[in-house]
mmCIF file with all atom_site columns, C-alpha atoms in Angstrom:
data_model
loop_
_atom_site.group_PDB
_atom_site.id
_atom_site.type_symbol
_atom_site.label_atom_id
_atom_site.label_alt_id
_atom_site.label_comp_id
_atom_site.label_asym_id
_atom_site.label_entity_id
_atom_site.label_seq_id
_atom_site.pdbx_PDB_ins_code
_atom_site.Cartn_x
_atom_site.Cartn_y
_atom_site.Cartn_z
_atom_site.occupancy
_atom_site.B_iso_or_equiv
_atom_site.pdbx_formal_charge
_atom_site.auth_seq_id
_atom_site.auth_comp_id
_atom_site.auth_asym_id
_atom_site.auth_atom_id
_atom_site.pdbx_PDB_model_num
ATOM 1   C CA . UNK Q 1 1   ? 4.275   -17.651 10.925  1.00 85.00 ? 3   UNK Q CA 1
ATOM 2   C CA . UNK Q 1 2   ? 0.554   -18.780 10.632  1.00 94.00 ? 4   UNK Q CA 1
ATOM 3   C CA . UNK Q 1 3   ? 0.492   -22.458 9.786   1.00 94.00 ? 5   UNK Q CA 1
ATOM 4   C CA . UNK Q 1 4   ? -2.648  -23.847 11.304  1.00 95.00 ? 6   UNK Q CA 1
ATOM 5   C CA . UNK Q 1 5   ? -5.974  -23.328 11.909  1.00 95.00 ? 7   UNK Q CA 1
ATOM 6   C CA . UNK Q 1 6   ? -5.717  -23.721 15.821  1.00 96.00 ? 8   UNK Q CA 1
ATOM 7   C CA . UNK Q 1 7   ? -3.445  -20.175 15.733  1.00 97.00 ? 9   UNK Q CA 1
ATOM 8   C CA . UNK Q 1 8   ? -6.262  -18.438 14.516  1.00 97.00 ? 10  UNK Q CA 1
ATOM 9   C CA . UNK Q 1 9   ? -8.378  -19.603 17.619  1.00 96.00 ? 11  UNK Q CA 1
ATOM 10  C CA . UNK Q 1 10  ? -5.732  -18.776 19.752  1.00 97.00 ? 12  UNK Q CA 1
ATOM 11  C CA . UNK Q 1 11  ? -5.347  -15.306 18.133  1.00 96.00 ? 13  UNK Q CA 1
ATOM 12  C CA . UNK Q 1 12  ? -9.168  -14.651 18.415  1.00 96.00 ? 14  UNK Q CA 1
ATOM 13  C CA . UNK Q 1 13  ? -9.105  -16.378 21.978  1.00 96.00 ? 15  UNK Q CA 1
ATOM 14  C CA . UNK Q 1 14  ? -6.315  -13.502 23.258  1.00 97.00 ? 16  UNK Q CA 1
ATOM 15  C CA . UNK Q 1 15  ? -7.762  -10.381 21.758  1.00 96.00 ? 17  UNK Q CA 1
ATOM 16  C CA . UNK Q 1 16  ? -6.666  -10.610 18.690  1.00 96.00 ? 18  UNK Q CA 1
ATOM 17  C CA . UNK Q 1 17  ? -8.422  -7.873  15.337  1.00 97.00 ? 19  UNK Q CA 1
ATOM 18  C CA . UNK Q 1 18  ? -6.449  -9.748  12.977  1.00 96.00 ? 20  UNK Q CA 1
ATOM 19  C CA . UNK Q 1 19  ? -3.324  -11.747 11.437  1.00 97.00 ? 21  UNK Q CA 1
ATOM 20  C CA . UNK Q 1 20  ? -0.763  -11.679 9.052   1.00 97.00 ? 22  UNK Q CA 1
ATOM 21  C CA . UNK Q 1 21  ? -0.652  -14.600 6.422   1.00 97.00 ? 23  UNK Q CA 1
ATOM 22  C CA . UNK Q 1 22  ? 2.360   -15.037 4.202   1.00 97.00 ? 24  UNK Q CA 1
ATOM 23  C CA . UNK Q 1 23  ? 1.261   -16.798 0.680   1.00 97.00 ? 25  UNK Q CA 1
ATOM 24  C CA . UNK Q 1 24  ? 4.223   -18.144 0.627   1.00 95.00 ? 26  UNK Q CA 1
ATOM 25  C CA . UNK Q 1 25  ? 4.011   -20.472 3.267   1.00 95.00 ? 27  UNK Q CA 1
ATOM 26  C CA . UNK Q 1 26  ? 0.109   -21.416 3.421   1.00 96.00 ? 28  UNK Q CA 1
ATOM 27  C CA . UNK Q 1 27  ? -0.095  -21.988 -0.755  1.00 95.00 ? 29  UNK Q CA 1
ATOM 28  C CA . UNK Q 1 28  ? -2.784  -24.141 -1.224  1.00 94.00 ? 30  UNK Q CA 1
ATOM 29  C CA . UNK Q 1 29  ? -3.505  -23.773 1.905   1.00 96.00 ? 31  UNK Q CA 1
ATOM 30  C CA . UNK Q 1 30  ? -4.439  -19.900 1.851   1.00 97.00 ? 32  UNK Q CA 1
ATOM 31  C CA . UNK Q 1 31  ? -8.302  -19.789 0.807   1.00 97.00 ? 33  UNK Q CA 1
ATOM 32  C CA . UNK Q 1 32  ? -9.179  -22.158 3.686   1.00 97.00 ? 34  UNK Q CA 1
ATOM 33  C CA . UNK Q 1 33  ? -7.158  -19.954 6.143   1.00 97.00 ? 35  UNK Q CA 1
ATOM 34  C CA . UNK Q 1 34  ? -8.338  -16.837 4.711   1.00 97.00 ? 36  UNK Q CA 1
ATOM 35  C CA . UNK Q 1 35  ? -12.645 -18.274 4.717   1.00 97.00 ? 37  UNK Q CA 1
ATOM 36  C CA . UNK Q 1 36  ? -11.352 -19.839 8.432   1.00 97.00 ? 38  UNK Q CA 1
ATOM 37  C CA . UNK Q 1 37  ? -10.221 -16.211 9.796   1.00 97.00 ? 39  UNK Q CA 1
ATOM 38  C CA . UNK Q 1 38  ? -13.113 -13.798 8.132   1.00 96.00 ? 40  UNK Q CA 1
ATOM 39  C CA . UNK Q 1 39  ? -15.830 -16.489 9.653   1.00 96.00 ? 41  UNK Q CA 1
ATOM 40  C CA . UNK Q 1 40  ? -14.255 -16.078 13.324  1.00 96.00 ? 42  UNK Q CA 1
ATOM 41  C CA . UNK Q 1 41  ? -14.169 -12.170 12.681  1.00 96.00 ? 43  UNK Q CA 1
ATOM 42  C CA . UNK Q 1 42  ? -10.607 -11.687 11.712  1.00 97.00 ? 44  UNK Q CA 1
ATOM 43  C CA . UNK Q 1 43  ? -9.300  -9.613  10.185  1.00 96.00 ? 45  UNK Q CA 1
ATOM 44  C CA . UNK Q 1 44  ? -6.266  -10.615 7.499   1.00 97.00 ? 46  UNK Q CA 1
ATOM 45  C CA . UNK Q 1 45  ? -3.681  -8.991  5.884   1.00 97.00 ? 47  UNK Q CA 1
ATOM 46  C CA . UNK Q 1 46  ? -1.804  -11.408 3.431   1.00 98.00 ? 48  UNK Q CA 1
ATOM 47  C CA . UNK Q 1 47  ? 1.379   -11.346 2.202   1.00 98.00 ? 49  UNK Q CA 1
ATOM 48  C CA . UNK Q 1 48  ? 2.513   -12.133 -1.855  1.00 97.00 ? 50  UNK Q CA 1
ATOM 49  C CA . UNK Q 1 49  ? 5.289   -11.300 -3.539  1.00 97.00 ? 51  UNK Q CA 1
ATOM 50  C CA . UNK Q 1 50  ? 4.281   -13.190 -6.928  1.00 97.00 ? 52  UNK Q CA 1
ATOM 51  C CA . UNK Q 1 51  ? 1.443   -12.581 -9.793  1.00 96.00 ? 53  UNK Q CA 1
ATOM 52  C CA . UNK Q 1 52  ? 0.329   -15.318 -8.968  1.00 96.00 ? 54  UNK Q CA 1
ATOM 53  C CA . UNK Q 1 53  ? 0.111   -14.827 -5.674  1.00 97.00 ? 55  UNK Q CA 1
ATOM 54  C CA . UNK Q 1 54  ? -1.570  -11.504 -6.272  1.00 96.00 ? 56  UNK Q CA 1
ATOM 55  C CA . UNK Q 1 55  ? -3.828  -13.115 -8.169  1.00 95.00 ? 57  UNK Q CA 1
ATOM 56  C CA . UNK Q 1 56  ? -4.877  -15.387 -6.257  1.00 96.00 ? 58  UNK Q CA 1
ATOM 57  C CA . UNK Q 1 57  ? -5.473  -13.022 -3.327  1.00 96.00 ? 59  UNK Q CA 1
ATOM 58  C CA . UNK Q 1 58  ? -7.486  -11.040 -5.564  1.00 94.00 ? 60  UNK Q CA 1
ATOM 59  C CA . UNK Q 1 59  ? -10.002 -14.036 -6.978  1.00 95.00 ? 61  UNK Q CA 1
ATOM 60  C CA . UNK Q 1 60  ? -10.680 -14.928 -2.611  1.00 95.00 ? 62  UNK Q CA 1
ATOM 61  C CA . UNK Q 1 61  ? -11.340 -10.972 -2.647  1.00 94.00 ? 63  UNK Q CA 1
ATOM 62  C CA . UNK Q 1 62  ? -8.773  -10.454 0.781   1.00 96.00 ? 64  UNK Q CA 1
ATOM 63  C CA . UNK Q 1 63  ? -9.645  -6.732  1.300   1.00 94.00 ? 65  UNK Q CA 1
ATOM 64  C CA . UNK Q 1 64  ? -5.732  -6.121  2.689   1.00 96.00 ? 66  UNK Q CA 1
ATOM 65  C CA . UNK Q 1 65  ? -2.635  -6.937  0.495   1.00 97.00 ? 67  UNK Q CA 1
ATOM 66  C CA . UNK Q 1 66  ? 0.877   -6.357  1.619   1.00 97.00 ? 68  UNK Q CA 1
ATOM 67  C CA . UNK Q 1 67  ? 3.295   -6.601  -1.441  1.00 97.00 ? 69  UNK Q CA 1
ATOM 68  C CA . UNK Q 1 68  ? 7.317   -7.419  -0.018  1.00 97.00 ? 70  UNK Q CA 1
ATOM 69  C CA . UNK Q 1 69  ? 10.286  -6.456  -1.726  1.00 97.00 ? 71  UNK Q CA 1
ATOM 70  C CA . UNK Q 1 70  ? 11.703  -9.634  -0.773  1.00 95.00 ? 72  UNK Q CA 1
ATOM 71  C CA . UNK Q 1 71  ? 11.300  -13.157 -1.725  1.00 95.00 ? 73  UNK Q CA 1
ATOM 72  C CA . UNK Q 1 72  ? 10.854  -15.825 0.975   1.00 92.00 ? 74  UNK Q CA 1
ATOM 73  C CA . UNK Q 1 73  ? 11.191  -18.782 -1.022  1.00 91.00 ? 75  UNK Q CA 1
ATOM 74  C CA . UNK Q 1 74  ? 14.837  -18.051 -2.489  1.00 93.00 ? 76  UNK Q CA 1
ATOM 75  C CA . UNK Q 1 75  ? 15.704  -15.626 0.159   1.00 92.00 ? 77  UNK Q CA 1
ATOM 76  C CA . UNK Q 1 76  ? 16.402  -13.055 -2.605  1.00 95.00 ? 78  UNK Q CA 1
ATOM 77  C CA . UNK Q 1 77  ? 15.593  -9.040  -2.304  1.00 95.00 ? 79  UNK Q CA 1
ATOM 78  C CA . UNK Q 1 78  ? 13.768  -7.349  -5.045  1.00 96.00 ? 80  UNK Q CA 1
ATOM 79  C CA . UNK Q 1 79  ? 13.564  -3.766  -4.756  1.00 94.00 ? 81  UNK Q CA 1
ATOM 80  C CA . UNK Q 1 80  ? 10.982  -2.919  -7.492  1.00 94.00 ? 82  UNK Q CA 1
ATOM 81  C CA . UNK Q 1 81  ? 8.684   -6.177  -6.982  1.00 96.00 ? 83  UNK Q CA 1
ATOM 82  C CA . UNK Q 1 82  ? 5.905   -3.922  -5.230  1.00 96.00 ? 84  UNK Q CA 1
ATOM 83  C CA . UNK Q 1 83  ? 6.242   -1.209  -7.769  1.00 94.00 ? 85  UNK Q CA 1
ATOM 84  C CA . UNK Q 1 84  ? 6.114   -3.636  -11.277 1.00 94.00 ? 86  UNK Q CA 1
ATOM 85  C CA . UNK Q 1 85  ? 2.866   -5.171  -9.433  1.00 95.00 ? 87  UNK Q CA 1
ATOM 86  C CA . UNK Q 1 86  ? 1.255   -2.137  -8.452  1.00 91.00 ? 88  UNK Q CA 1
ATOM 87  C CA . UNK Q 1 87  ? -1.030  -2.093  -11.947 1.00 87.00 ? 89  UNK Q CA 1
ATOM 88  C CA . UNK Q 1 88  ? -2.856  -5.219  -10.934 1.00 91.00 ? 90  UNK Q CA 1
ATOM 89  C CA . UNK Q 1 89  ? -5.005  -3.276  -7.964  1.00 86.00 ? 91  UNK Q CA 1
ATOM 90  C CA . UNK Q 1 90  ? -7.704  -0.282  -8.792  1.00 74.00 ? 92  UNK Q CA 1
ATOM 91  C CA . UNK Q 1 91  ? -5.610  2.254   -7.656  1.00 63.00 ? 93  UNK Q CA 1
ATOM 92  C CA . UNK Q 1 92  ? -5.109  3.640   -4.032  1.00 59.00 ? 94  UNK Q CA 1
ATOM 93  C CA . UNK Q 1 93  ? -7.909  4.702   -1.552  1.00 59.00 ? 95  UNK Q CA 1
ATOM 94  C CA . UNK Q 1 94  ? -9.775  1.952   -3.168  1.00 67.00 ? 96  UNK Q CA 1
ATOM 95  C CA . UNK Q 1 95  ? -12.191 -1.047  -2.097  1.00 83.00 ? 97  UNK Q CA 1
ATOM 96  C CA . UNK Q 1 96  ? -8.784  -3.097  -1.504  1.00 91.00 ? 98  UNK Q CA 1
ATOM 97  C CA . UNK Q 1 97  ? -6.142  -1.513  1.111   1.00 92.00 ? 99  UNK Q CA 1
ATOM 98  C CA . UNK Q 1 98  ? -2.398  -2.089  -0.940  1.00 94.00 ? 100 UNK Q CA 1
ATOM 99  C CA . UNK Q 1 99  ? 0.808   -1.984  1.573   1.00 95.00 ? 101 UNK Q CA 1
ATOM 100 C CA . UNK Q 1 100 ? 4.288   -2.381  0.177   1.00 95.00 ? 102 UNK Q CA 1
ATOM 101 C CA . UNK Q 1 101 ? 6.972   -3.547  2.057   1.00 95.00 ? 103 UNK Q CA 1
ATOM 102 C CA . UNK Q 1 102 ? 10.850  -4.494  2.261   1.00 94.00 ? 104 UNK Q CA 1
ATOM 103 C CA . UNK Q 1 103 ? 13.841  -2.618  2.042   1.00 91.00 ? 105 UNK Q CA 1
ATOM 104 C CA . UNK Q 1 104 ? 11.897  0.771   1.906   1.00 90.00 ? 106 UNK Q CA 1
ATOM 105 C CA . UNK Q 1 105 ? 14.526  2.491   4.262   1.00 85.00 ? 107 UNK Q CA 1
ATOM 106 C CA . UNK Q 1 106 ? 14.808  5.832   2.595   1.00 83.00 ? 108 UNK Q CA 1
ATOM 107 C CA . UNK Q 1 107 ? 12.457  8.618   2.149   1.00 81.00 ? 109 UNK Q CA 1
ATOM 108 C CA . UNK Q 1 108 ? 12.977  8.230   -1.739  1.00 83.00 ? 110 UNK Q CA 1
ATOM 109 C CA . UNK Q 1 109 ? 12.081  4.645   -1.845  1.00 87.00 ? 111 UNK Q CA 1
ATOM 110 C CA . UNK Q 1 110 ? 9.129   5.386   0.056   1.00 85.00 ? 112 UNK Q CA 1
ATOM 111 C CA . UNK Q 1 111 ? 8.204   8.272   -2.586  1.00 82.00 ? 113 UNK Q CA 1
ATOM 112 C CA . UNK Q 1 112 ? 8.942   5.912   -5.227  1.00 86.00 ? 114 UNK Q CA 1
ATOM 113 C CA . UNK Q 1 113 ? 6.178   3.269   -3.449  1.00 88.00 ? 115 UNK Q CA 1
ATOM 114 C CA . UNK Q 1 114 ? 3.257   5.677   -2.840  1.00 83.00 ? 116 UNK Q CA 1
ATOM 115 C CA . UNK Q 1 115 ? 3.125   7.285   -6.400  1.00 82.00 ? 117 UNK Q CA 1
ATOM 116 C CA . UNK Q 1 116 ? 2.512   4.132   -7.956  1.00 85.00 ? 118 UNK Q CA 1
ATOM 117 C CA . UNK Q 1 117 ? -0.759  3.984   -5.906  1.00 84.00 ? 119 UNK Q CA 1
ATOM 118 C CA . UNK Q 1 118 ? 0.437   1.759   -2.515  1.00 88.00 ? 120 UNK Q CA 1
ATOM 119 C CA . UNK Q 1 119 ? -1.913  3.301   0.446   1.00 86.00 ? 121 UNK Q CA 1
ATOM 120 C CA . UNK Q 1 120 ? 1.212   2.661   2.876   1.00 87.00 ? 122 UNK Q CA 1
ATOM 121 C CA . UNK Q 1 121 ? 4.473   1.433   3.527   1.00 90.00 ? 123 UNK Q CA 1
ATOM 122 C CA . UNK Q 1 122 ? 5.793   -1.296  5.764   1.00 91.00 ? 124 UNK Q CA 1
ATOM 123 C CA . UNK Q 1 123 ? 9.086   0.083   7.122   1.00 87.00 ? 125 UNK Q CA 1
ATOM 124 C CA . UNK Q 1 124 ? 11.326  -1.699  9.842   1.00 83.00 ? 126 UNK Q CA 1
ATOM 125 C CA . UNK Q 1 125 ? 15.235  -0.762  9.173   1.00 78.00 ? 127 UNK Q CA 1
ATOM 126 C CA . UNK Q 1 126 ? 14.458  2.926   8.432   1.00 76.00 ? 128 UNK Q CA 1
ATOM 127 C CA . UNK Q 1 127 ? 13.039  3.626   12.207  1.00 80.00 ? 129 UNK Q CA 1
ATOM 128 C CA . UNK Q 1 128 ? 14.461  1.014   14.368  1.00 81.00 ? 130 UNK Q CA 1
ATOM 129 C CA . UNK Q 1 129 ? 18.152  2.235   15.446  1.00 76.00 ? 131 UNK Q CA 1
ATOM 130 C CA . UNK Q 1 130 ? 18.742  4.561   12.865  1.00 79.00 ? 132 UNK Q CA 1
ATOM 131 C CA . UNK Q 1 131 ? 19.802  7.869   13.402  1.00 80.00 ? 133 UNK Q CA 1
ATOM 132 C CA . UNK Q 1 132 ? 17.547  9.432   10.817  1.00 76.00 ? 134 UNK Q CA 1
ATOM 133 C CA . UNK Q 1 133 ? 14.735  7.659   12.174  1.00 82.00 ? 135 UNK Q CA 1
ATOM 134 C CA . UNK Q 1 134 ? 12.859  11.365  12.738  1.00 83.00 ? 136 UNK Q CA 1
ATOM 135 C CA . UNK Q 1 135 ? 13.357  12.906  9.385   1.00 77.00 ? 137 UNK Q CA 1
ATOM 136 C CA . UNK Q 1 136 ? 12.342  9.255   7.453   1.00 77.00 ? 138 UNK Q CA 1
ATOM 137 C CA . UNK Q 1 137 ? 8.941   9.906   9.849   1.00 79.00 ? 139 UNK Q CA 1
ATOM 138 C CA . UNK Q 1 138 ? 8.367   13.202  9.293   1.00 78.00 ? 140 UNK Q CA 1
ATOM 139 C CA . UNK Q 1 139 ? 8.849   12.995  4.891   1.00 71.00 ? 141 UNK Q CA 1
ATOM 140 C CA . UNK Q 1 140 ? 6.479   10.267  5.620   1.00 70.00 ? 142 UNK Q CA 1
ATOM 141 C CA . UNK Q 1 141 ? 3.798   12.510  7.522   1.00 72.00 ? 143 UNK Q CA 1
ATOM 142 C CA . UNK Q 1 142 ? 4.337   15.816  5.387   1.00 67.00 ? 144 UNK Q CA 1
ATOM 143 C CA . UNK Q 1 143 ? 4.471   14.486  2.056   1.00 60.00 ? 145 UNK Q CA 1
ATOM 144 C CA . UNK Q 1 144 ? 1.421   15.523  -0.433  1.00 58.00 ? 146 UNK Q CA 1
ATOM 145 C CA . UNK Q 1 145 ? 1.100   12.735  -2.582  1.00 56.00 ? 147 UNK Q CA 1
ATOM 146 C CA . UNK Q 1 146 ? -0.494  12.987  -6.147  1.00 53.00 ? 148 UNK Q CA 1
ATOM 147 C CA . UNK Q 1 147 ? -3.539  10.426  -6.488  1.00 55.00 ? 149 UNK Q CA 1
ATOM 148 C CA . UNK Q 1 148 ? -2.114  7.121   -7.767  1.00 53.00 ? 150 UNK Q CA 1
ATOM 149 C CA . UNK Q 1 149 ? -4.449  7.794   -11.256 1.00 53.00 ? 151 UNK Q CA 1
ATOM 150 C CA . UNK Q 1 150 ? -2.619  10.156  -12.015 1.00 54.00 ? 152 UNK Q CA 1
ATOM 151 C CA . UNK Q 1 151 ? 1.114   8.853   -11.261 1.00 53.00 ? 153 UNK Q CA 1
ATOM 152 C CA . UNK Q 1 152 ? 1.943   8.641   -15.360 1.00 53.00 ? 154 UNK Q CA 1
ATOM 153 C CA . UNK Q 1 153 ? 1.722   12.702  -15.296 1.00 54.00 ? 155 UNK Q CA 1
ATOM 154 C CA . UNK Q 1 154 ? 5.531   12.903  -15.174 1.00 58.00 ? 156 UNK Q CA 1
ATOM 155 C CA . UNK Q 1 155 ? 4.878   14.997  -11.866 1.00 57.00 ? 157 UNK Q CA 1
ATOM 156 C CA . UNK Q 1 156 ? 6.825   12.585  -9.562  1.00 56.00 ? 158 UNK Q CA 1
ATOM 157 C CA . UNK Q 1 157 ? 9.719   15.204  -9.167  1.00 59.00 ? 159 UNK Q CA 1
ATOM 158 C CA . UNK Q 1 158 ? 7.006   17.957  -7.155  1.00 59.00 ? 160 UNK Q CA 1
ATOM 159 C CA . UNK Q 1 159 ? 5.621   18.867  -4.355  1.00 60.00 ? 161 UNK Q CA 1
ATOM 160 C CA . UNK Q 1 160 ? 1.940   19.220  -3.393  1.00 59.00 ? 162 UNK Q CA 1
ATOM 161 C CA . UNK Q 1 161 ? -0.091  20.995  -0.454  1.00 57.00 ? 163 UNK Q CA 1
ATOM 162 C CA . UNK Q 1 162 ? -2.759  19.494  0.590   1.00 53.00 ? 164 UNK Q CA 1
ATOM 163 C CA . UNK Q 1 163 ? -5.052  21.650  -1.416  1.00 58.00 ? 165 UNK Q CA 1
ATOM 164 C CA . UNK Q 1 164 ? -3.154  20.223  -4.042  1.00 56.00 ? 166 UNK Q CA 1
ATOM 165 C CA . UNK Q 1 165 ? -1.401  23.156  -5.994  1.00 61.00 ? 167 UNK Q CA 1
ATOM 166 C CA . UNK Q 1 166 ? 2.512   22.803  -6.906  1.00 60.00 ? 168 UNK Q CA 1
ATOM 167 C CA . UNK Q 1 167 ? 4.705   24.464  -4.064  1.00 60.00 ? 169 UNK Q CA 1
ATOM 168 C CA . UNK Q 1 168 ? 7.506   26.585  -5.679  1.00 53.00 ? 170 UNK Q CA 1
ATOM 169 C CA . UNK Q 1 169 ? 10.836  25.166  -4.044  1.00 48.00 ? 171 UNK Q CA 1
ATOM 170 C CA . UNK Q 1 170 ? 13.464  27.025  -6.254  1.00 43.00 ? 172 UNK Q CA 1
ATOM 171 C CA . UNK Q 1 171 ? 16.320  25.220  -3.866  1.00 46.00 ? 173 UNK Q CA 1
ATOM 172 C CA . UNK Q 1 172 ? 14.695  21.770  -5.035  1.00 46.00 ? 174 UNK Q CA 1
ATOM 173 C CA . UNK Q 1 173 ? 14.053  23.150  -8.424  1.00 44.00 ? 175 UNK Q CA 1
ATOM 174 C CA . UNK Q 1 174 ? 15.102  24.966  -11.462 1.00 48.00 ? 176 UNK Q CA 1
ATOM 175 C CA . UNK Q 1 175 ? 12.315  27.082  -12.340 1.00 44.00 ? 177 UNK Q CA 1
ATOM 176 C CA . UNK Q 1 176 ? 14.368  29.354  -14.979 1.00 47.00 ? 178 UNK Q CA 1
ATOM 177 C CA . UNK Q 1 177 ? 13.530  26.376  -17.707 1.00 46.00 ? 179 UNK Q CA 1
ATOM 178 C CA . UNK Q 1 178 ? 9.336   26.713  -16.945 1.00 45.00 ? 180 UNK Q CA 1
ATOM 179 C CA . UNK Q 1 179 ? 7.724   28.886  -18.604 1.00 43.00 ? 181 UNK Q CA 1
ATOM 180 C CA . UNK Q 1 180 ? 4.722   30.352  -17.451 1.00 46.00 ? 182 UNK Q CA 1
ATOM 181 C CA . UNK Q 1 181 ? 3.046   29.924  -13.927 1.00 49.00 ? 183 UNK Q CA 1
ATOM 182 C CA . UNK Q 1 182 ? 2.681   26.445  -12.106 1.00 48.00 ? 184 UNK Q CA 1
ATOM 183 C CA . UNK Q 1 183 ? -0.176  24.356  -12.728 1.00 51.00 ? 185 UNK Q CA 1
ATOM 184 C CA . UNK Q 1 184 ? -2.397  23.850  -10.746 1.00 53.00 ? 186 UNK Q CA 1
ATOM 185 C CA . UNK Q 1 185 ? -4.363  20.669  -9.963  1.00 52.00 ? 187 UNK Q CA 1
ATOM 186 C CA . UNK Q 1 186 ? -6.237  21.315  -6.878  1.00 56.00 ? 188 UNK Q CA 1
ATOM 187 C CA . UNK Q 1 187 ? -9.869  21.090  -8.876  1.00 60.00 ? 189 UNK Q CA 1
ATOM 188 C CA . UNK Q 1 188 ? -8.918  17.079  -10.329 1.00 56.00 ? 190 UNK Q CA 1
ATOM 189 C CA . UNK Q 1 189 ? -7.548  16.459  -7.328  1.00 55.00 ? 191 UNK Q CA 1
ATOM 190 C CA . UNK Q 1 190 ? -10.251 17.161  -5.007  1.00 62.00 ? 192 UNK Q CA 1
ATOM 191 C CA . UNK Q 1 191 ? -12.190 15.104  -7.905  1.00 62.00 ? 193 UNK Q CA 1
ATOM 192 C CA . UNK Q 1 192 ? -10.440 12.390  -6.947  1.00 60.00 ? 194 UNK Q CA 1
ATOM 193 C CA . UNK Q 1 193 ? -11.016 12.415  -3.222  1.00 61.00 ? 195 UNK Q CA 1
ATOM 194 C CA . UNK Q 1 194 ? -14.622 12.925  -4.134  1.00 65.00 ? 196 UNK Q CA 1
ATOM 195 C CA . UNK Q 1 195 ? -14.152 9.389   -6.194  1.00 61.00 ? 197 UNK Q CA 1
ATOM 196 C CA . UNK Q 1 196 ? -12.099 7.599   -3.831  1.00 58.00 ? 198 UNK Q CA 1
ATOM 197 C CA . UNK Q 1 197 ? -14.448 8.558   -1.039  1.00 62.00 ? 199 UNK Q CA 1
ATOM 198 C CA . UNK Q 1 198 ? -18.171 6.931   -2.936  1.00 63.00 ? 200 UNK Q CA 1
ATOM 199 C CA . UNK Q 1 199 ? -15.647 4.099   -3.914  1.00 57.00 ? 201 UNK Q CA 1
ATOM 200 C CA . UNK Q 1 200 ? -14.348 3.253   -0.472  1.00 55.00 ? 202 UNK Q CA 1
ATOM 201 C CA . UNK Q 1 201 ? -18.426 3.207   0.484   1.00 56.00 ? 203 UNK Q CA 1
ATOM 202 C CA . UNK Q 1 202 ? -19.861 1.457   -2.105  1.00 57.00 ? 204 UNK Q CA 1
ATOM 203 C CA . UNK Q 1 203 ? -17.756 -1.326  -2.875  1.00 54.00 ? 205 UNK Q CA 1
ATOM 204 C CA . UNK Q 1 204 ? -16.339 -1.888  0.189   1.00 53.00 ? 206 UNK Q CA 1
ATOM 205 C CA . UNK Q 1 205 ? -17.595 -5.242  1.172   1.00 54.00 ? 207 UNK Q CA 1
ATOM 206 C CA . UNK Q 1 206 ? -20.222 -5.312  4.292   1.00 53.00 ? 208 UNK Q CA 1
ATOM 207 C CA . UNK Q 1 207 ? -19.965 -7.612  7.168   1.00 51.00 ? 209 UNK Q CA 1
ATOM 208 C CA . UNK Q 1 208 ? -23.058 -9.037  9.056   1.00 51.00 ? 210 UNK Q CA 1
ATOM 209 C CA . UNK Q 1 209 ? -22.995 -9.061  13.441  1.00 48.00 ? 211 UNK Q CA 1
ATOM 210 C CA . UNK Q 1 210 ? -21.268 -11.866 13.111  1.00 49.00 ? 212 UNK Q CA 1
ATOM 211 C CA . UNK Q 1 211 ? -18.018 -10.577 11.043  1.00 50.00 ? 213 UNK Q CA 1
ATOM 212 C CA . UNK Q 1 212 ? -18.940 -12.912 7.891   1.00 50.00 ? 214 UNK Q CA 1
ATOM 213 C CA . UNK Q 1 213 ? -18.261 -11.426 4.560   1.00 48.00 ? 215 UNK Q CA 1
ATOM 214 C CA . UNK Q 1 214 ? -22.454 -11.897 2.294   1.00 50.00 ? 216 UNK Q CA 1
#
C-alpha cells in the first residue's frame, strides 16, 4: 500500500510509470498524494468503494478510477457496489477511465459491469488457477457491448457484431416471439464512437514537458 511520500519517490526512481492508490487507506492524505504523484510524473489509479470517495476523486480530477466491490475497512463484499456507483461517471470512453473489480469471476458478472459503462474490469481468481480461464478471456475479447449511453435500452441480452448489428443466435434467444426483423443500431453506435473519440481528444487534460497538469 502507498502510505508515505517516500514510496512515490522510490517508485519513480525504480522506473515505475504509475502507482495504485487506495482512498480508504489514504483518507484525508489522498489530495496531497495525488498532487505529489502527478507533480513527479506518475500516472495514478485510485481505488474507491463509497460514493464519498468517488466524489472526492472527481473533485481532484483523478483520471483513472477503480471501483471495488470489496469494502477494505469492514472486510465485506458487496457484489453490486460498482454497478450502483456507475452513474457518477460520464460514460465509457469519456475523459475519466473507469474500472471495476472485486468478485468479477464469471463472464456474466463481467458483462454486467461493462454494460453500465465501465471501460475495463480487474480480475484475479477468474484467470489465476481457474480451469475456465481461457473461456473467460475469450468471452472478454469477443464480447461486443453497447455504449454505456445505450445500456438502458433493454438490449443487454443481445450480442452485437463490431458494426453494431444484432447477431442472430437461435441457440441463445427465442426469436419466435419477435415480430419483424432485428433492429439495426449500427448508425447510432457509429455516431456514439465518433462522439467518444472527440471527447477523448478535446477533454483529456494535456500535460506539459514536466508531466504536470495545467
